[in-house]
Coordinates of C-alpha atoms and ligand atoms in Angstrom, one line a residue:
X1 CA 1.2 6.3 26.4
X2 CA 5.1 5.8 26.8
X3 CA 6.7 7.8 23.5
X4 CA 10.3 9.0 23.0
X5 CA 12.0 11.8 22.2
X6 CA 13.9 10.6 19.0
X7 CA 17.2 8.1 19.3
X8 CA 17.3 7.1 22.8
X9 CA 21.0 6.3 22.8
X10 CA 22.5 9.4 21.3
X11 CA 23.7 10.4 25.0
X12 CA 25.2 7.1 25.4
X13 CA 22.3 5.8 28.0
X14 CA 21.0 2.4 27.2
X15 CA 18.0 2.5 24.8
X16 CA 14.8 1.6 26.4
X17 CA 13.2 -1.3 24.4
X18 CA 10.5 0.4 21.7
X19 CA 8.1 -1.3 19.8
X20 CA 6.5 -0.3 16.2
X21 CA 2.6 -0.6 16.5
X22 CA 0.2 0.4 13.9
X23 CA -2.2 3.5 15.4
X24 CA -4.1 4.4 13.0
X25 CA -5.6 3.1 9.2
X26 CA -7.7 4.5 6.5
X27 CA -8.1 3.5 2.3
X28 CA -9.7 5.0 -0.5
X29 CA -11.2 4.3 -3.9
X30 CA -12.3 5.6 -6.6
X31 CA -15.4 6.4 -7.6
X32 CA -16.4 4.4 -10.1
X33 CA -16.4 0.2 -10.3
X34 CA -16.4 -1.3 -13.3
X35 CA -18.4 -4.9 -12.8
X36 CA -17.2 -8.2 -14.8
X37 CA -20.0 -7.9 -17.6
X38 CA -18.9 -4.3 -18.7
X39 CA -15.6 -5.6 -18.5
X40 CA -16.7 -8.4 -21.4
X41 CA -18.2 -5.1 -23.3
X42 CA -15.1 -4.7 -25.2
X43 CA -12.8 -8.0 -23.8
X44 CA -13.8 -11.3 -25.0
X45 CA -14.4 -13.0 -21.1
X46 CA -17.5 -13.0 -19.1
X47 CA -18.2 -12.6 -15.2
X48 CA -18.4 -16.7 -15.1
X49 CA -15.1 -16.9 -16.1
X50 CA -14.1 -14.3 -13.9
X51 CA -15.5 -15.1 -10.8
X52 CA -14.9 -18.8 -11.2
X53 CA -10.9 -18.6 -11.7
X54 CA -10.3 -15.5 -9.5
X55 CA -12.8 -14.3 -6.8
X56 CA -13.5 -11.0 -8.7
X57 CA -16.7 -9.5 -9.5
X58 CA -15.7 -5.8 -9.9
X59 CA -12.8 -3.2 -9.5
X60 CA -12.7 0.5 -8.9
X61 CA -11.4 2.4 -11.9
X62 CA -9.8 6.3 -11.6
X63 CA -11.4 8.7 -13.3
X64 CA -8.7 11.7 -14.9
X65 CA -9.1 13.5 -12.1
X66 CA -7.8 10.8 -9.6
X67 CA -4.6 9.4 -9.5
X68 CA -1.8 7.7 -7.5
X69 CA -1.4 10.4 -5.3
X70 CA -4.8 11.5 -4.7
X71 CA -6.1 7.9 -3.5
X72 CA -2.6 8.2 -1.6
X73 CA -3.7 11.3 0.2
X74 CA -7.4 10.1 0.7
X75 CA -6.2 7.1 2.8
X76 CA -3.3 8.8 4.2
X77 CA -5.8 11.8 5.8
X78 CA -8.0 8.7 7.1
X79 CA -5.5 7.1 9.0
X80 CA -3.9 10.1 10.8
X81 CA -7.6 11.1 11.8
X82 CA -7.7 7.4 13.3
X83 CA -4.1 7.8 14.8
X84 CA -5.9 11.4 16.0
X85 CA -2.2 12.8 15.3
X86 CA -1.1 15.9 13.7
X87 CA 0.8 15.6 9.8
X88 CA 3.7 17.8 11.4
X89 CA 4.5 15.0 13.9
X90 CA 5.5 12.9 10.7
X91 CA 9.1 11.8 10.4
X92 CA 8.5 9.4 7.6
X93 CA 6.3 8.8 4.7
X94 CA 6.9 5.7 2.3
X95 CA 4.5 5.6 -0.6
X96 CA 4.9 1.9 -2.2
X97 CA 3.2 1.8 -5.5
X98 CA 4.4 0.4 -9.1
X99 CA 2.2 3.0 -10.8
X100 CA 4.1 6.1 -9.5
X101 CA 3.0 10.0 -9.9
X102 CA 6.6 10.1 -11.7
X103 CA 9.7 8.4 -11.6
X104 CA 10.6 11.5 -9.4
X105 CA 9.3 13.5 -7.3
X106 CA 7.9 10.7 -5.7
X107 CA 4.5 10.4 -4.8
X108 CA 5.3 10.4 -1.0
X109 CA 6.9 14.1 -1.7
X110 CA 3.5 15.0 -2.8
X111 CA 1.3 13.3 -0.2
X112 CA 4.1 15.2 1.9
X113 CA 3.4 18.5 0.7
X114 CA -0.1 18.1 0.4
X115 CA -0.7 17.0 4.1
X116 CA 1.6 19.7 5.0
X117 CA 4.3 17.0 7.0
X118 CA 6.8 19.3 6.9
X119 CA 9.0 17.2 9.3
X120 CA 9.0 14.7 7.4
X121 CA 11.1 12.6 4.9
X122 CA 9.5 10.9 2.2
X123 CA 9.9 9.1 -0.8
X124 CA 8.6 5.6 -2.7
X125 CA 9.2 2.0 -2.9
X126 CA 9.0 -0.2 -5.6
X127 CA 8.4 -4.3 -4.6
X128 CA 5.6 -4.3 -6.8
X129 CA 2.6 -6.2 -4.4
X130 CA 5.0 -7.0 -2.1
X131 CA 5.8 -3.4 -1.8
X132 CA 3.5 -3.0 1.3
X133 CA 5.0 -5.3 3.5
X134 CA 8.6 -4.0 2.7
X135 CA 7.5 -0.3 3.5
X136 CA 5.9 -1.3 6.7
X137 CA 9.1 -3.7 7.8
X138 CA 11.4 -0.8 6.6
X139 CA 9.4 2.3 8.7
X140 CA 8.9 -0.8 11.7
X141 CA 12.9 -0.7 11.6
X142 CA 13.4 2.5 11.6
X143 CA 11.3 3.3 14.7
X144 CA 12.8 0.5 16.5
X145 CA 16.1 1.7 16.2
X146 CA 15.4 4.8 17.0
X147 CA 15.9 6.8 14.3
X148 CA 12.4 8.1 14.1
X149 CA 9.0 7.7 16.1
X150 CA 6.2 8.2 13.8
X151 CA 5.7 6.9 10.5
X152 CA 2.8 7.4 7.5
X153 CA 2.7 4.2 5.2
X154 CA 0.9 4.0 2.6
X155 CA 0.2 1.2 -0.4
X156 CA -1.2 2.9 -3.7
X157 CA -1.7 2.2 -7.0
X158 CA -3.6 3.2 -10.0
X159 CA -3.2 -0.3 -11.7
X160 CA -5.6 0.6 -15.1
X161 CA -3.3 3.3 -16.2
X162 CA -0.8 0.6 -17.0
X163 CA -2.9 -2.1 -18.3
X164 CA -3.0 -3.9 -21.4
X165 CA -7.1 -3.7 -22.1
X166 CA -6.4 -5.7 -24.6
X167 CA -5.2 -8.6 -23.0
X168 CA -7.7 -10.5 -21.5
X169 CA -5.3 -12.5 -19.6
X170 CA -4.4 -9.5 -17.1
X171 CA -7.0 -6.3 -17.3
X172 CA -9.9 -8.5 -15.7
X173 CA -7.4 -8.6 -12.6
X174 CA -6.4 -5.2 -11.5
X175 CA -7.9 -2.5 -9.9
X176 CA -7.2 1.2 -8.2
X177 CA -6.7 2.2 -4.8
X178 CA -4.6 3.2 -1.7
X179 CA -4.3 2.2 2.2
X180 CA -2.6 3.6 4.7
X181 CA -1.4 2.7 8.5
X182 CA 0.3 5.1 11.1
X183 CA 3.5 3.6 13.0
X184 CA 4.2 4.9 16.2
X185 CA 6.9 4.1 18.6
X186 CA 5.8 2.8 22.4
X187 CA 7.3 1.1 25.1
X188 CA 4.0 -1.5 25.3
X189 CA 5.5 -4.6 23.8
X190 CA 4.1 -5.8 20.7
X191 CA 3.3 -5.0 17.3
X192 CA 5.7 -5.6 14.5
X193 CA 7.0 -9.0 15.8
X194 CA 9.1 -10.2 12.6
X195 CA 9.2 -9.8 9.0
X196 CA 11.0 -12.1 6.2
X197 CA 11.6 -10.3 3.1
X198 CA 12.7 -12.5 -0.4
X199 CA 13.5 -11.5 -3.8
X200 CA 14.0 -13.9 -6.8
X201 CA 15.3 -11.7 -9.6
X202 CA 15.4 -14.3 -12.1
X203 CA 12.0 -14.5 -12.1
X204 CA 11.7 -11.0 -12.8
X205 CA 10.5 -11.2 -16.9
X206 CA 7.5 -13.0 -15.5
X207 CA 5.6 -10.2 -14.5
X208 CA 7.0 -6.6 -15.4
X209 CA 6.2 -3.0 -16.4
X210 CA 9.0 -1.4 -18.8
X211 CA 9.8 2.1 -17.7
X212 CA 12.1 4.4 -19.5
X213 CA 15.4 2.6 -18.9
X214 CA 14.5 -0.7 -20.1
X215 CA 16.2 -2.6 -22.5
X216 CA 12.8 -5.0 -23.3
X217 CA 11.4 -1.7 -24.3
X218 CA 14.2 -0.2 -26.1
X219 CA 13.7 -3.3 -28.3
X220 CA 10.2 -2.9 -29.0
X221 CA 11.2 0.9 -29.6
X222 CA 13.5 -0.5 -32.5
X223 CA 10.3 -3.3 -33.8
X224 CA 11.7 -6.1 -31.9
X225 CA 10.0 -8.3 -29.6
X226 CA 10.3 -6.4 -26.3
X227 CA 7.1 -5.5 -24.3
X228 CA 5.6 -2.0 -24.4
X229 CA 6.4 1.1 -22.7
X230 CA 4.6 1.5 -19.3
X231 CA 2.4 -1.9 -20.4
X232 CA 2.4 -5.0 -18.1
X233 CA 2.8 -8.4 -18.8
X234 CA 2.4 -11.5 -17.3
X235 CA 2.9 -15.1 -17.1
X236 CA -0.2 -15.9 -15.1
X237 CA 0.0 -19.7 -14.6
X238 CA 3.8 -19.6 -13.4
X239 CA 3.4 -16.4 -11.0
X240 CA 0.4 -18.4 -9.8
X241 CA 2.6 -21.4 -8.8
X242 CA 5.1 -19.4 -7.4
X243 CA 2.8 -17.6 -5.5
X244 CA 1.2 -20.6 -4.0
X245 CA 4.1 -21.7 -2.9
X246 CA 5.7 -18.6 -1.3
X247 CA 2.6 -17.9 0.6
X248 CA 2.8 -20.9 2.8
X249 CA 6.6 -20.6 3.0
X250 CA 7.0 -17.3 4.0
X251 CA 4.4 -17.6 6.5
X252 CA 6.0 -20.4 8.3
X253 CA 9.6 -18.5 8.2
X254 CA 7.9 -15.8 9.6
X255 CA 6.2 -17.1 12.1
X256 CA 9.2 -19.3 13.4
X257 CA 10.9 -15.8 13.4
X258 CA 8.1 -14.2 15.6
X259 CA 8.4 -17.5 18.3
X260 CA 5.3 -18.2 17.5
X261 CA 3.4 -21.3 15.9
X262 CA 1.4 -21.1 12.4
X263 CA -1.4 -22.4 14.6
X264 CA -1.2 -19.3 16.8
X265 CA -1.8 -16.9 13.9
X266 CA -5.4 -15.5 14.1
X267 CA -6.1 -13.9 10.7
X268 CA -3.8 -13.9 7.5
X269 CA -4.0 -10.5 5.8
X270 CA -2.9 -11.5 2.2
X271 CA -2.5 -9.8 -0.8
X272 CA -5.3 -10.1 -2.9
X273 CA -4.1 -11.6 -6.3
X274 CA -6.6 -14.2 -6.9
X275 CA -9.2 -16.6 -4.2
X276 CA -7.7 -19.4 -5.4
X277 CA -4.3 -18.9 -4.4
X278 CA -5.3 -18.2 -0.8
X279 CA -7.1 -21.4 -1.0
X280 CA -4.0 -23.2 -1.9
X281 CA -1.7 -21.4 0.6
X282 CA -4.8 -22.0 3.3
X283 CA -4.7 -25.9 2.2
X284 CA -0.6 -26.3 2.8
X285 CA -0.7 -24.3 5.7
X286 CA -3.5 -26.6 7.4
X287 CA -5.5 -23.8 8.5
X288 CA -8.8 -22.8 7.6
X289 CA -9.7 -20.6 4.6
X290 CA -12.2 -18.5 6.8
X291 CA -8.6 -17.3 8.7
X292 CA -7.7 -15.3 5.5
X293 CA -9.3 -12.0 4.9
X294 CA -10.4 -11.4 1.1
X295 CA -11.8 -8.8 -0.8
X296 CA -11.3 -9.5 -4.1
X297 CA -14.5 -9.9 -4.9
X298 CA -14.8 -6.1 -4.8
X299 CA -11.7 -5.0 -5.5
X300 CA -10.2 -7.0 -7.2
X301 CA -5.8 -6.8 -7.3
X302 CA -5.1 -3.4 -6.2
X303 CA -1.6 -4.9 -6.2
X304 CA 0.7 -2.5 -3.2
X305 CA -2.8 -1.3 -2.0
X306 CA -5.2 -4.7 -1.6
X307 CA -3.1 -5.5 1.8
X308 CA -3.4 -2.4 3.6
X309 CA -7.2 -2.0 2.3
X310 CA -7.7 -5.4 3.3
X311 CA -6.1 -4.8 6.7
X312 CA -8.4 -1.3 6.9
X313 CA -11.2 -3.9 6.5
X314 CA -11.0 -6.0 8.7
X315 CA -10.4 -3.7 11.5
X316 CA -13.6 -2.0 10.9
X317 CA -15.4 -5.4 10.3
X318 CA -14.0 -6.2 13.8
X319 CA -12.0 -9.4 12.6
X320 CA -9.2 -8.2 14.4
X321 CA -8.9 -8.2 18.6
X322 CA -6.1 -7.2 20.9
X323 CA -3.5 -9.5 20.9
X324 CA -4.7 -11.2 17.8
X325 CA -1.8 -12.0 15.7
X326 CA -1.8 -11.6 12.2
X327 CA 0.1 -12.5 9.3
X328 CA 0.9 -9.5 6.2
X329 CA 1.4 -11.9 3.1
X330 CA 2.3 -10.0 0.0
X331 CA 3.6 -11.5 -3.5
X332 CA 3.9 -10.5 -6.8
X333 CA 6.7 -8.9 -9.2
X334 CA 10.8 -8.9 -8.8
X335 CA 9.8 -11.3 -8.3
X336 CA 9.3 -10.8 -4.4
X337 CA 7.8 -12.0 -1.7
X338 CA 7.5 -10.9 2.4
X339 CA 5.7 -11.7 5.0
X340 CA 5.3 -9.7 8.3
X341 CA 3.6 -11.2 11.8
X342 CA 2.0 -8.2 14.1
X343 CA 0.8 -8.7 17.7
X344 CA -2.2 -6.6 17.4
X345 CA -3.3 -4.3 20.6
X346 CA -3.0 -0.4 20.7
X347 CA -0.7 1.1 22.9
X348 CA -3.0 3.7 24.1
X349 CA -7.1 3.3 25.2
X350 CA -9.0 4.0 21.8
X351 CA -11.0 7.1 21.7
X352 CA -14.4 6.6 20.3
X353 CA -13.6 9.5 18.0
X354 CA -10.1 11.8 17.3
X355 CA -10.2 14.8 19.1
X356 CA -12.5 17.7 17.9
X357 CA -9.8 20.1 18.5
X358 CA -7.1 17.8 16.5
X359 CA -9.7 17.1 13.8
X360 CA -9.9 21.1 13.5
X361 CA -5.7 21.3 13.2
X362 CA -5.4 18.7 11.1
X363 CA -8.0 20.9 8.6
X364 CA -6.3 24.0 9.2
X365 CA -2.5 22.1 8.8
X366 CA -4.3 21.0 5.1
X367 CA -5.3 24.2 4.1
X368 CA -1.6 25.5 5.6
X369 CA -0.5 23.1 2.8
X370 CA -1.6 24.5 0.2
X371 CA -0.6 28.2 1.2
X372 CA 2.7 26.8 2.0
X373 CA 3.2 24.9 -1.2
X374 CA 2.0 28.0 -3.7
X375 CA 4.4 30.4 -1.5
X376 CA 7.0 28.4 -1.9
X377 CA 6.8 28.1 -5.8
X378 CA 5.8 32.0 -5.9
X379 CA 8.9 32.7 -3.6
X380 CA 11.0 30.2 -6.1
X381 CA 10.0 32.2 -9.1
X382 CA 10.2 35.8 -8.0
X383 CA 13.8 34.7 -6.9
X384 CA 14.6 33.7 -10.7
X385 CA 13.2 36.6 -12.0
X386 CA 15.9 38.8 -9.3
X387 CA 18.4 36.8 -10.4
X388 CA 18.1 36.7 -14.0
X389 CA 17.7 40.7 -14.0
X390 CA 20.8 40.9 -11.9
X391 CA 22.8 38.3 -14.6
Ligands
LIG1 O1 -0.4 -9.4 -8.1 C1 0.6 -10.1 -8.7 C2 0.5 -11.6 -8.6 N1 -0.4 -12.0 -9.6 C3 -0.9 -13.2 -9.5 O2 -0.7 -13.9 -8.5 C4 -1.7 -13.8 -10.6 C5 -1.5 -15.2 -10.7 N2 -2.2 -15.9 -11.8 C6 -3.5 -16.1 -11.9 O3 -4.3 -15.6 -11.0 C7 -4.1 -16.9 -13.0 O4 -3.0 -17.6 -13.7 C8 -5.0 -16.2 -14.0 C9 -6.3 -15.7 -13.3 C10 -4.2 -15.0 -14.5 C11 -5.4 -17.1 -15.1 O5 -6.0 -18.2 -14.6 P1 -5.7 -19.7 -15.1 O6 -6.6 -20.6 -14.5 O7 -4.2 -19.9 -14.9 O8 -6.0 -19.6 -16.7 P2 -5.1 -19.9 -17.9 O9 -4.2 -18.7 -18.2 O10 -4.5 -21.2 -17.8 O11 -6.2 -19.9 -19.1 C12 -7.1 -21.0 -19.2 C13 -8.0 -20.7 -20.4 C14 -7.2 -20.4 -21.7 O12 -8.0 -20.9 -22.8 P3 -7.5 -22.3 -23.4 O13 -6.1 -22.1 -23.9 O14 -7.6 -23.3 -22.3 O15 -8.5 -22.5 -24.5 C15 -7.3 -18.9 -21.8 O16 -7.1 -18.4 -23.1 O17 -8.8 -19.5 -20.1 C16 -8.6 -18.6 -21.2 N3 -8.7 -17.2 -20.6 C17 -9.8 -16.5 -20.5 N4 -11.1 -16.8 -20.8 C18 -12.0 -15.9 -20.5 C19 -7.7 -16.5 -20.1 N5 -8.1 -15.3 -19.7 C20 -9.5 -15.3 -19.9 C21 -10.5 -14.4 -19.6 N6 -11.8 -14.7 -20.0 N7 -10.3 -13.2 -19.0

C-alpha cells in the first residue's frame, strides 16, 4: 500500500493526491438488553406500541461497571485488530458522544491512554447523532490535507444514564453502545468522497440535555420551568419531521457533491432514530427501503453510536462490496444534520486475519498502557511530595 510520511508539502514539493479510506471497524455493547415488555414493567407502553411506531424491540443497557469509555475502548480495540495496526501509529482519536466520561478529560483522552496511543491527539465531539459523521468528515480532512495519516473514530454513548425513565415518550428509544472505524491515508483513490455538514441552532430546545452551564437548568435549579440537570427532552413529532426531511435533503446535496447520482448510491447507512423515518426518507428519495441498513430493532437509538454499529454490521453481513458507495446519514440534536458518501474498496488486499505477531503487540502495547498510565500518576505524586517538602 502507498502511505506517507506526514504533510507531503512541508519541503515545498507538490503533495501527491491522498485519500481517506476506512481500514478497519469494530462495536460493542453491553451486556445486558432490556426487551420492550420489561420496559412496560414500570413505563405505562407495551412492545405493540413500540414496535409499531419505531422498529424497536430491545436495547442494550450498561451495567455500573460499563460506561462511555469502556464501550469506547471495546470497539476501538476491534477496529485496530481489523485495520491489523499498532495503537502507537495513532495520530488522532475523536470520541463523539453526548453522554461524555466528563465534560473534561474527554473520553478520547482515556480511550487514548488506555490503548496506550501515545502519538496521538485526542479529544470529543459533541453533534449529538450527528456527531459520527462530523468526527469522520473532520479526521477524513485532516488526512487529506496532510496533517496526519491515521485516525481512530469512534461514536459512543451510554444514552440510559441520561434518560428520563419516566417519560415514556423518550426512554423506550435509546440505547448504549460504541463503534469505531480506522482512517488511513493512501494514494488508491476513493473513500471519503464528500460530506455536507448543517446546523439549525434554532431548533436547538427541541431536543437537549442541560449540562452545567445551562441557563434552562439554572431555572429549574431556582423552581422554574427549565428542564433537569443532565435529563433529556424531546419534542418527538417535530424532530421527527425535521428529520424526515433532512434525510432526503442531505443525501441529495451530498451526493451532487460526490459527482455522483442518488441512483448510484448502493446502501444508505442511517442513523437509527426510528423505522419509520427511514421509510419516509427511502419514499422521497425514490429508492427502495431494502437500500437502508437498520438495526433498530435490536438496538434501538444508540444516538453517535447506531451509525458506526450499523456500518460495523453490514460489513460483516457482507452488504457492502468494493466500490459500493454508501451514504453516512446522521440527524438528531443542535439541531444538526450531515451526511457523508464513501466509495468503498480497501486500499490494501484483506488479510483473512491481522497478523499473529501484531495481534501479540497490540496485547503487550495494552498491558504497556496500563504500566504507563499508573507510572505516570506515581511519578506525578512522588514529584508533589519533593516539592511540597522543599516549599
Ligand atoms: O436521535 C435523535 C433523533 N430522534 C428522533 O428522530 C425521534 C423522532 N421522533 C419519533 O421517533 C416519534 O415522534 C416518537 C417515536 C418519539 C413518537 O411517535 P409518534 O408517532 O410521534 O407519537 P406521538 O408522540 O404523537 O404520540 C401518539 C400517542 C399519544 O397519545 P394520545 O395523545 O394520542 O392519546 C402519546 O401519549 O401515543 C402516546 N405515547 C405512547 N403510548 C404508549 C407516546 N409514547 C408512548 C409510549 N407507549 N411509549
Amino acid at each position: 500500500m502507498a502511505t506517507f510520511e506526514r504533510n507531503d508539502s512541508a519541503n515545498g514539493a507538490p503533495a501527491a493526491a491522498r485519500y481517506a479510506h476506512i481500514v478497519g471497524w469494530g462495536m460493542a455493547l453491553p451486556e445486558t438488553a432490556m426487551s420492550n415488555d420489561e420496559l412496560s414493567t414500570f413505563v405505562e407502553t407495551d412492545d405493540e406500541w413500540i414496535f409499531a411506531r419505531t422498529g424497536i424491540r430491545q436495547r442494550y443497557i450498561a451495567h455500573e461497571g460499563e460506561s462511555t469509555a469502556t464501550l469506547a475502548y471495546r470497539a476501538a480495540q476491534q477496529a485496530l485488530e481489523v485495520a491489523d495496526i499498532l495503537p502507537t501509529e495513532l495520530d488522532l482519536i475523536v470520541v463523539a458522544t453526548s453522554t461524555a466520561e466528563n465534560i473534561f478529560p474527554s473520553t478520547a483522552s482515556l480511550v487514548q491512554d488506555w490503548l496506550n496511543a501515545h502519538d496521538a491527539g485526542a479529544f470529543d465531539l459533541s453533534a449529538a447523532c450527528s456527531g459520527f459523521v462530523y468526527a469522520l468528515n473532520m479526521a477524513a480532512d485532516s488526512i487529506r490535507a496532510g496533517s496526519i495519516t491515521s485516525a481512530l473514530v469512534i461514536g459512543a454513548e451510554t444514552m440510559s444514564r441520561i434518560l428520563d425513565w419516566q417519560d415514556r415518550s423518550t426512554c423506550i428509544l435509546f440505547g448504549d453502545g460504541a463503534g469505531a472505524v480506522v482512517l488511513k491515508a493512501s494514494a488508491a483513490p476513493g473513500g471519503v468522497l464528500a460530506s455536507v455538514l448543517r446546523s439549525d441552532g434554532a431548533g436547538g430546545d427541541l431536543l437537549a440535555i442541560p449540562s452545567v452551564g445551562s441557563i434552562d437548568a439554572a431555572a429549574s435549579r431556582a423552581g422554574g420551568n427549565g428542564n433537569k440537570l443532565y435529563k433529556m427532552t424531546m419534542a418527538g413529532g417535530e424532530v421527527f419531521r425535521f428529520a424526515t426531511r433532512v434525510v432526503s435533503e442531505s443525501i441529495e446535496q451530498a451526493s451532487a457533491r460526490a459527482g455522483i447520482a442518488v441512483s448510484d448510491i448502493d446502501l444508505v447507512v442511517p442513523h437509527q432514530a426510528n423505522l419509520r423515518i427511514l421509510q419516509a426518507a427511502a419514499r422521497k428519495l425514490g429508492i427502495d427501503i431494502k437500500k437502508f441498513m437498520s438495526n433498530l430493532e435490536k438496538y434501538g437509538n444508540t444516538s453517535a453510536a447506531s451509525i458506526p454499529i450499523a456500518l460495523c454490521e453490514a460489513i460483516e453481513a457482507k452488504r457492502i462490496q468494493d466500490d459500493d458507495h454508501i451514504a453516512l446519514v446522521g440527524f438528531g440534536g443542535g439541531l444538526t444534520w450531515a451526511c457523508m458518501i464513501i466509495r468503498w474498496g480497501l486500499p490494501i488486499p484483506r488479510k483473512p486475519q491481522s497478523s499473529l505477531l501484531n495481534r501479540q503487540r497490540r496485547h503487550v502495547q495494552y498491558r504497556i498502557a496500563k504500566w504507563r498510565s499508573r507510572s505516570r500518576r506515581w511519578r506525578r505524586r512522588v514529584n508533589r511530595r519533593v516539592q511540597s517538602m522543599r516549599d
